[in-house]
Coordinates of C-alpha atoms in Angstrom, one line a residue:
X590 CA -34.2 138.3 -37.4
X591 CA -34.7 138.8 -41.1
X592 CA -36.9 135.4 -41.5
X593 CA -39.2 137.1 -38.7
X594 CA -42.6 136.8 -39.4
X595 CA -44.5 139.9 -38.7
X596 CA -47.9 140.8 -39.2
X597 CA -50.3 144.1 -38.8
X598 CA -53.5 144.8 -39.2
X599 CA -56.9 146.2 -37.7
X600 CA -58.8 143.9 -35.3
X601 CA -62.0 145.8 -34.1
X602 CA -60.8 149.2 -33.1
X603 CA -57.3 147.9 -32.5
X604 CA -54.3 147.5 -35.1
X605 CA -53.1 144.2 -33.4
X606 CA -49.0 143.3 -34.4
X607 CA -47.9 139.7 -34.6
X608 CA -44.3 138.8 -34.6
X609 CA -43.0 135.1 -35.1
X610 CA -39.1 134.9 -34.7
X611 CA -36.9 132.0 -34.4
X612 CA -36.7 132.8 -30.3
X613 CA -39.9 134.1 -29.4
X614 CA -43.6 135.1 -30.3
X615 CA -44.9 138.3 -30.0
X616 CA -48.4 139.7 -29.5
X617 CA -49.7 143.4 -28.9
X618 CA -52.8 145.1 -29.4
X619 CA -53.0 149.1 -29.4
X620 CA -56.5 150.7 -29.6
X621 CA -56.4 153.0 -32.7
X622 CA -58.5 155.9 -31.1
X623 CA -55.7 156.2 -28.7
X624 CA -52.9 156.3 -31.4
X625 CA -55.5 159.5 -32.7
X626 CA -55.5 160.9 -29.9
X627 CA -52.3 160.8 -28.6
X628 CA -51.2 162.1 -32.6
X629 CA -53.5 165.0 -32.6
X630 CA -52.1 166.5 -29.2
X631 CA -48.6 165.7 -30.6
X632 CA -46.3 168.8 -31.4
X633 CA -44.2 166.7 -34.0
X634 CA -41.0 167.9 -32.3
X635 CA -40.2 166.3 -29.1
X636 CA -41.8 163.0 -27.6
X637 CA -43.6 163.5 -24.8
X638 CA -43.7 159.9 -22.8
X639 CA -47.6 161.1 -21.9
X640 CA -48.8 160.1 -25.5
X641 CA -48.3 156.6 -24.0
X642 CA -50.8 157.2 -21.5
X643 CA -53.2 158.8 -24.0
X644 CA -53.1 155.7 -26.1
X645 CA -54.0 153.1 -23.7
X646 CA -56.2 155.4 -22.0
X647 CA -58.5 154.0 -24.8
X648 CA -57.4 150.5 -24.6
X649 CA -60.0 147.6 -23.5
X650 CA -59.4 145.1 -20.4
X651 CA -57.0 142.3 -21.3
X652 CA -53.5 141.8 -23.2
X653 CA -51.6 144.7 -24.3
X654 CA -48.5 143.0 -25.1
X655 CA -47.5 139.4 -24.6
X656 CA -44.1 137.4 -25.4
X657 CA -43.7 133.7 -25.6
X658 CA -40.0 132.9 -26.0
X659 CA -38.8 129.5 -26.9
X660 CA -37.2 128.3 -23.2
X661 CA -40.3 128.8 -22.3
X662 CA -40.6 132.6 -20.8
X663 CA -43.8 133.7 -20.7
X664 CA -44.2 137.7 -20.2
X665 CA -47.8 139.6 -20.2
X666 CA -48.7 143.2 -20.1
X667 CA -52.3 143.2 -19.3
X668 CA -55.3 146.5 -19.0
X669 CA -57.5 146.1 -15.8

């Protein structure tokens, strides 16, 4: 929604988004020397779903992505 509150910025060596809506919360963490890698084998033509793998290849043990909604879903993507 347009009175979303989103955030982004560099944690460590991940850029960490944070998104505050009216229905849910939002919280994801991708590890930056994935996003380089995955951009520097990148042909800037077609999307190749691999790049995906390439950046969280790099990511650290823990949350990736989690969502908190307002009935009270709760919803984790986690590296282990």
């Amino acid at each position: 929604t347009e009175d979303a509150n989103v955030d982004i910025f560099k944690e460590g060596d991940s850029l960490r988004i944070e998104v505050d809506a009216d229905d849910a919360v939002v919280s994801c963490k991708i590890p930056i020397d994935g996003v380089f890698e995955a951009l520097d084998d990148w042909d800037w033509e077609t999307f190749d779903p691999q790049m995906v793998f390439d950046i969280l290849h790099a990511a650290e043990n823990g949350d990736l992505v989690r969502v908190e909604t307002e009935d009270g879903v709760r919803v984790a993507i986690k590296m282990w």
